Amino acid sequence: MADNEFMAMLADGGFQVGELAKLMHPGGHEVTAKNNADALAQTTQWMQQDTVTLYEPAFAADGCLVRVDVLVKRGDVIEIIEVKAKSFDSTQPDFGSARKSISTGMLPYLQDVAFQKHVVQRAHPACTVTAALMMPDKSKVATVNGLNQLFKVQRQGRQMQVTVDPAARALTDADAVLCEISVDHLVNEILSGEIAYPGGQAMLPALAKDWAAAYAQDKRIAPTIGMHCGGCEFKASLGGPLRSGFHECWMQANHWGADDFAGGTVLDIWNFRGKQK
Ligand code: SF4
């Protein structure tokens, strides 16, 4: 794949990659509902068919909800395919490192798929659920010039809309610049062992159940702060109109008041390896 096209596809946050993945599994039905209840109802209806391909179907179990990128159902066998914009070399299909079967870099992607497989399996206990990842393949060369231009990404308010050029529908598997790799054995490894999270480790199904129950009861889980808080997604300005999860966690864990943030925190020190300590 030409480097510039490859970078252009990744720069659009994976939206083009997602559309390309659908073209690699043509003839599917898109679950268009944004509302969870409607998406679940649409999915349930389509899943009654013996053979079906779905894009963005929704599944819920034990208080957890997932939207699957691409799902292929053949009788009682369900394949879930998670599309990632992370590049991969299919000629060296190794997810591990010298010491581990799953490298630190691939672990979040595989844990994501493991969670999806767990929820889909719980929602359809009589079926066999398998998992695969679909990613841009660095080893392939695009056979179509301007491939990324066939997928126009437009922002509509907070939503992203992708318009697919009709020419893209003529793409064949030979034109595919994505690779689909079964990760079922790795996902099973994750589901059969404990996963680490800040403050402990536990089996993923048990964790998902506990955290979903806490969410349903609006119960606060005691925070375990650390250097991971440097990338906190729940940070707002202190004293602003929005609540800031970051500040609430650090106040609770350190018994701090608002004034204690005035001088900054250890997280603000650039390139400091002792943050966790
Ligand atoms: S500050 Fe953010 S990252 Fe840290 S424990 Fe709280 S929610 Fe998690």
Short mmCIF file of C-alpha atoms and ligand atoms in Angstrom, two decimals:
data_model
loop_
_atom_site.label_atom_id
_atom_site.label_comp_id
_atom_site.label_asym_id
_atom_site.label_seq_id
_atom_site.Cartn_x
_atom_site.Cartn_y
_atom_site.Cartn_z
CA MET A 1 0.00 0.00 0.00
CA ALA A 2 1.40 3.41 -0.92
CA ASP A 3 2.64 5.13 2.24
CA ASN A 4 0.78 8.40 1.61
CA GLU A 5 -2.56 6.63 1.08
CA PHE A 6 -1.93 4.48 4.11
CA MET A 7 -1.27 7.52 6.31
CA ALA A 8 -4.31 9.35 4.90
CA MET A 9 -6.58 6.45 5.87
CA LEU A 10 -5.19 6.26 9.39
CA ALA A 11 -5.36 10.05 9.79
CA ASP A 12 -9.12 9.95 9.38
CA GLY A 13 -9.42 8.05 12.64
CA GLY A 14 -10.22 4.71 11.06
CA PHE A 15 -13.54 5.76 9.49
CA GLN A 16 -12.27 4.91 6.01
CA VAL A 17 -10.81 1.66 7.29
CA GLY A 18 -14.21 0.77 8.76
CA GLU A 19 -15.97 1.39 5.44
CA LEU A 20 -13.34 -0.62 3.57
CA ALA A 21 -13.86 -3.48 6.04
CA LYS A 22 -17.59 -3.52 5.21
CA LEU A 23 -16.76 -3.79 1.51
CA MET A 24 -14.63 -6.83 2.31
CA HIS A 25 -17.79 -8.39 3.82
CA PRO A 26 -20.42 -7.25 1.30
CA GLY A 27 -24.16 -7.74 1.46
CA GLY A 28 -24.49 -7.00 5.15
CA HIS A 29 -27.13 -4.96 6.97
CA GLU A 30 -26.15 -1.83 8.90
CA VAL A 31 -27.70 -1.38 12.34
CA THR A 32 -28.25 2.32 12.02
CA ALA A 33 -29.97 3.14 15.32
CA LYS A 34 -27.87 5.33 17.61
CA ASN A 35 -30.20 4.74 20.54
CA ASN A 36 -29.12 1.58 22.43
CA ALA A 37 -32.62 0.10 22.86
CA ASP A 38 -33.43 0.54 19.15
CA ALA A 39 -30.02 -0.84 18.10
CA LEU A 40 -30.57 -3.92 20.29
CA ALA A 41 -34.05 -4.43 18.84
CA GLN A 42 -32.78 -4.12 15.25
CA THR A 43 -29.96 -6.55 15.98
CA THR A 44 -32.28 -9.12 17.60
CA GLN A 45 -34.48 -9.04 14.53
CA TRP A 46 -31.59 -9.59 12.09
CA MET A 47 -30.02 -12.30 14.27
CA GLN A 48 -33.13 -14.45 13.80
CA GLN A 49 -31.89 -15.17 10.28
CA ASP A 50 -29.81 -18.31 9.88
CA THR A 51 -27.17 -16.59 7.76
CA VAL A 52 -26.54 -12.89 8.01
CA THR A 53 -23.79 -10.26 7.96
CA LEU A 54 -24.29 -7.20 10.16
CA TYR A 55 -22.42 -3.91 10.56
CA GLU A 56 -22.49 -2.24 13.99
CA PRO A 57 -24.91 -4.71 15.65
CA ALA A 58 -25.54 -4.20 19.38
CA PHE A 59 -25.50 -6.86 22.10
CA ALA A 60 -26.17 -6.62 25.82
CA ALA A 61 -25.62 -9.02 28.72
CA ASP A 62 -25.06 -8.65 32.47
CA GLY A 63 -25.46 -4.88 32.23
CA CYS A 64 -22.75 -4.56 29.54
CA LEU A 65 -23.32 -3.36 25.99
CA VAL A 66 -21.11 -3.68 22.89
CA ARG A 67 -21.35 -2.56 19.25
CA VAL A 68 -19.51 -4.97 16.96
CA ASP A 69 -17.88 -3.56 13.81
CA VAL A 70 -18.68 -6.51 11.52
CA LEU A 71 -20.49 -9.73 12.45
CA VAL A 72 -20.95 -12.82 10.27
CA LYS A 73 -23.49 -15.42 11.41
CA ARG A 74 -23.60 -18.84 9.79
CA GLY A 75 -26.09 -21.05 11.63
CA ASP A 76 -24.94 -21.25 15.24
CA VAL A 77 -21.44 -19.95 14.52
CA ILE A 78 -20.89 -16.22 15.00
CA GLU A 79 -17.70 -14.46 13.91
CA ILE A 80 -17.07 -11.01 15.33
CA ILE A 81 -14.58 -8.84 13.45
CA GLU A 82 -13.14 -5.80 15.15
CA VAL A 83 -11.70 -3.21 12.76
CA LYS A 84 -8.67 -1.27 13.94
CA ALA A 85 -6.75 1.50 12.20
CA LYS A 86 -3.50 0.14 13.67
CA SER A 87 -1.22 -1.08 10.89
CA PHE A 88 -0.16 -4.73 10.83
CA ASP A 89 2.20 -6.84 8.75
CA SER A 90 0.42 -10.02 7.67
CA THR A 91 3.72 -11.58 6.59
CA GLN A 92 4.80 -11.49 10.23
CA PRO A 93 1.50 -12.22 12.03
CA ASP A 94 2.88 -12.15 15.52
CA PHE A 95 1.02 -10.44 18.36
CA GLY A 96 3.62 -11.31 20.97
CA SER A 97 7.02 -10.18 22.13
CA ALA A 98 10.15 -12.10 23.11
CA ARG A 99 8.72 -12.79 26.57
CA LYS A 100 4.93 -12.79 26.16
CA SER A 101 2.37 -14.28 23.77
CA ILE A 102 0.65 -10.86 23.68
CA SER A 103 2.79 -7.73 23.46
CA THR A 104 2.02 -4.67 25.60
CA GLY A 105 1.17 -2.71 22.43
CA MET A 106 -1.42 -5.24 21.21
CA LEU A 107 -2.96 -6.02 24.62
CA PRO A 108 -5.58 -3.18 24.67
CA TYR A 109 -6.82 -4.16 21.19
CA LEU A 110 -7.14 -7.81 22.15
CA GLN A 111 -8.76 -7.03 25.51
CA ASP A 112 -11.32 -4.93 23.62
CA VAL A 113 -12.14 -7.90 21.35
CA ALA A 114 -12.19 -10.24 24.38
CA PHE A 115 -14.81 -8.05 26.07
CA GLN A 116 -16.92 -8.03 22.89
CA LYS A 117 -16.68 -11.81 22.55
CA HIS A 118 -17.66 -12.23 26.21
CA VAL A 119 -20.80 -10.09 25.84
CA VAL A 120 -21.86 -11.62 22.49
CA GLN A 121 -21.32 -15.13 23.91
CA ARG A 122 -23.40 -14.30 27.00
CA ALA A 123 -26.13 -12.89 24.75
CA HIS A 124 -26.07 -16.02 22.54
CA PRO A 125 -25.00 -18.89 24.82
CA ALA A 126 -26.06 -21.60 22.37
CA CYS A 127 -23.76 -20.25 19.63
CA THR A 128 -20.02 -20.61 19.11
CA VAL A 129 -18.47 -17.14 18.96
CA THR A 130 -15.08 -16.58 17.33
CA ALA A 131 -13.07 -13.36 17.12
CA ALA A 132 -10.89 -11.72 14.46
CA LEU A 133 -9.12 -8.41 13.95
CA MET A 134 -9.12 -6.54 10.64
CA MET A 135 -6.32 -4.01 10.15
CA PRO A 136 -4.50 -2.14 7.37
CA ASP A 137 -1.85 -4.50 6.02
CA LYS A 138 1.58 -2.87 5.65
CA SER A 139 2.78 -5.68 3.41
CA LYS A 140 0.19 -5.04 0.68
CA VAL A 141 0.43 -2.65 -2.25
CA ALA A 142 -2.72 -0.78 -3.32
CA THR A 143 -3.87 -1.80 -6.80
CA VAL A 144 -6.12 1.26 -7.05
CA ASN A 145 -4.75 4.79 -7.28
CA GLY A 146 -6.18 7.26 -4.76
CA LEU A 147 -7.91 4.53 -2.76
CA ASN A 148 -8.46 6.77 0.24
CA GLN A 149 -10.21 9.33 -2.00
CA LEU A 150 -13.04 6.83 -2.56
CA PHE A 151 -14.09 7.34 1.07
CA LYS A 152 -14.95 10.98 1.86
CA VAL A 153 -15.18 11.75 5.56
CA GLN A 154 -17.38 14.69 6.58
CA ARG A 155 -18.13 15.98 10.05
CA GLN A 156 -21.82 16.68 10.80
CA GLY A 157 -21.91 18.27 14.22
CA ARG A 158 -20.53 15.62 16.58
CA GLN A 159 -21.11 12.83 14.03
CA MET A 160 -18.77 11.69 11.27
CA GLN A 161 -20.33 10.75 7.92
CA VAL A 162 -18.45 8.66 5.37
CA THR A 163 -19.56 8.80 1.74
CA VAL A 164 -18.43 5.78 -0.28
CA ASP A 165 -17.75 6.36 -4.00
CA PRO A 166 -19.62 3.78 -6.15
CA ALA A 167 -16.24 2.84 -7.67
CA ALA A 168 -15.23 1.46 -4.27
CA ARG A 169 -17.95 -1.19 -4.54
CA ALA A 170 -16.07 -2.71 -7.49
CA LEU A 171 -13.07 -3.46 -5.28
CA THR A 172 -12.31 -7.16 -5.00
CA ASP A 173 -10.44 -9.15 -2.38
CA ALA A 174 -7.35 -8.76 -4.55
CA ASP A 175 -7.60 -5.00 -4.03
CA ALA A 176 -7.93 -5.38 -0.28
CA VAL A 177 -5.37 -3.53 1.76
CA LEU A 178 -6.78 -4.89 4.99
CA CYS A 179 -5.90 -8.21 6.54
CA GLU A 180 -8.25 -10.26 8.69
CA ILE A 181 -6.49 -12.32 11.33
CA SER A 182 -8.14 -14.78 13.71
CA VAL A 183 -7.28 -13.84 17.28
CA ASP A 184 -9.56 -16.34 18.93
CA HIS A 185 -6.75 -18.24 20.68
CA LEU A 186 -5.38 -14.97 22.14
CA VAL A 187 -8.82 -13.76 23.17
CA ASN A 188 -9.46 -17.11 24.90
CA GLU A 189 -6.14 -16.73 26.70
CA ILE A 190 -7.29 -13.32 28.01
CA LEU A 191 -10.70 -14.65 29.03
CA SER A 192 -9.24 -17.64 30.87
CA GLY A 193 -6.78 -15.63 32.96
CA GLU A 194 -6.82 -12.52 35.12
CA ILE A 195 -6.39 -9.05 33.64
CA ALA A 196 -4.52 -6.30 35.45
CA TYR A 197 -6.17 -2.96 36.17
CA PRO A 198 -5.00 -0.07 38.38
CA GLY A 199 -5.25 -1.43 41.91
CA GLY A 200 -5.62 -5.13 41.23
CA GLN A 201 -6.29 -7.98 38.86
CA ALA A 202 -9.28 -10.24 38.23
CA MET A 203 -11.06 -12.31 35.60
CA LEU A 204 -12.56 -10.10 32.88
CA PRO A 205 -16.13 -11.52 33.13
CA ALA A 206 -16.20 -10.95 36.91
CA LEU A 207 -14.77 -7.43 36.57
CA ALA A 208 -17.26 -6.52 33.85
CA LYS A 209 -20.14 -7.74 36.02
CA ASP A 210 -18.95 -5.86 39.12
CA TRP A 211 -18.29 -2.59 37.28
CA ALA A 212 -21.59 -2.81 35.38
CA ALA A 213 -23.42 -3.32 38.71
CA ALA A 214 -21.63 -0.30 40.24
CA TYR A 215 -22.57 1.79 37.19
CA ALA A 216 -26.22 0.67 37.38
CA GLN A 217 -26.37 1.56 41.09
CA ASP A 218 -24.49 4.84 40.51
CA LYS A 219 -21.96 3.62 43.06
CA ARG A 220 -18.51 5.22 43.09
CA ILE A 221 -15.56 2.80 42.84
CA ALA A 222 -12.64 3.92 45.04
CA PRO A 223 -9.99 5.34 42.69
CA THR A 224 -6.44 3.98 42.44
CA ILE A 225 -4.47 6.91 41.14
CA GLY A 226 -1.13 6.66 39.35
CA MET A 227 0.74 7.71 36.25
CA HIS A 228 -2.14 6.32 34.15
CA CYS A 229 -4.09 9.40 35.33
CA GLY A 230 -1.91 11.47 32.99
CA GLY A 231 -4.21 10.33 30.17
CA CYS A 232 -7.46 10.63 32.15
CA GLU A 233 -10.47 11.05 29.85
CA PHE A 234 -12.58 12.66 32.55
CA LYS A 235 -10.63 15.83 33.17
CA ALA A 236 -12.30 19.24 33.10
CA SER A 237 -11.25 22.63 34.45
CA LEU A 238 -11.37 22.81 38.21
CA GLY A 239 -14.21 25.13 39.25
CA GLY A 240 -15.73 25.04 35.74
CA PRO A 241 -19.32 24.16 34.82
CA LEU A 242 -18.52 20.48 34.26
CA ARG A 243 -17.60 17.97 36.95
CA SER A 244 -14.00 16.78 36.69
CA GLY A 245 -13.50 13.09 37.45
CA PHE A 246 -9.76 13.60 37.55
CA HIS A 247 -9.94 16.18 40.32
CA GLU A 248 -12.54 14.15 42.26
CA CYS A 249 -10.29 11.05 42.16
CA TRP A 250 -7.16 12.90 43.24
CA MET A 251 -9.00 14.73 46.03
CA GLN A 252 -10.46 11.48 47.35
CA ALA A 253 -7.23 9.46 47.11
CA ASN A 254 -4.94 12.17 48.55
CA HIS A 255 -7.45 13.83 50.90
CA TRP A 256 -6.78 17.04 48.98
CA GLY A 257 -8.74 20.24 48.67
CA ALA A 258 -9.04 22.33 45.49
CA ASP A 259 -6.07 24.51 46.53
CA ASP A 260 -3.71 21.54 46.42
CA PHE A 261 -3.83 21.56 42.62
CA ALA A 262 -2.57 25.14 42.41
CA GLY A 263 1.09 24.15 42.07
CA GLY A 264 0.40 21.39 39.55
CA THR A 265 0.95 17.67 40.14
CA VAL A 266 3.73 15.19 39.48
CA LEU A 267 1.90 14.33 36.25
CA ASP A 268 2.86 17.74 34.86
CA ILE A 269 6.61 17.00 35.02
CA TRP A 270 7.75 16.19 31.52
CA ASN A 271 9.73 12.99 30.91
CA PHE A 272 9.93 12.09 34.63
CA ARG A 273 10.27 8.34 35.19
CA GLY A 274 9.43 8.46 38.90
CA LYS A 275 5.78 9.51 38.44
CA GLN A 276 4.29 6.21 39.55
CA LYS A 277 6.32 6.19 42.77
S1 SF4 B 1 -8.09 10.28 37.63
FE1 SF4 B 1 -8.96 9.42 35.76
S2 SF4 B 1 -7.50 7.81 35.19
FE2 SF4 B 1 -7.09 8.32 37.33
S3 SF4 B 1 -8.29 6.88 38.54
FE3 SF4 B 1 -9.57 8.70 38.26
S4 SF4 B 1 -10.79 8.31 36.41
FE4 SF4 B 1 -9.10 6.81 36.43
#
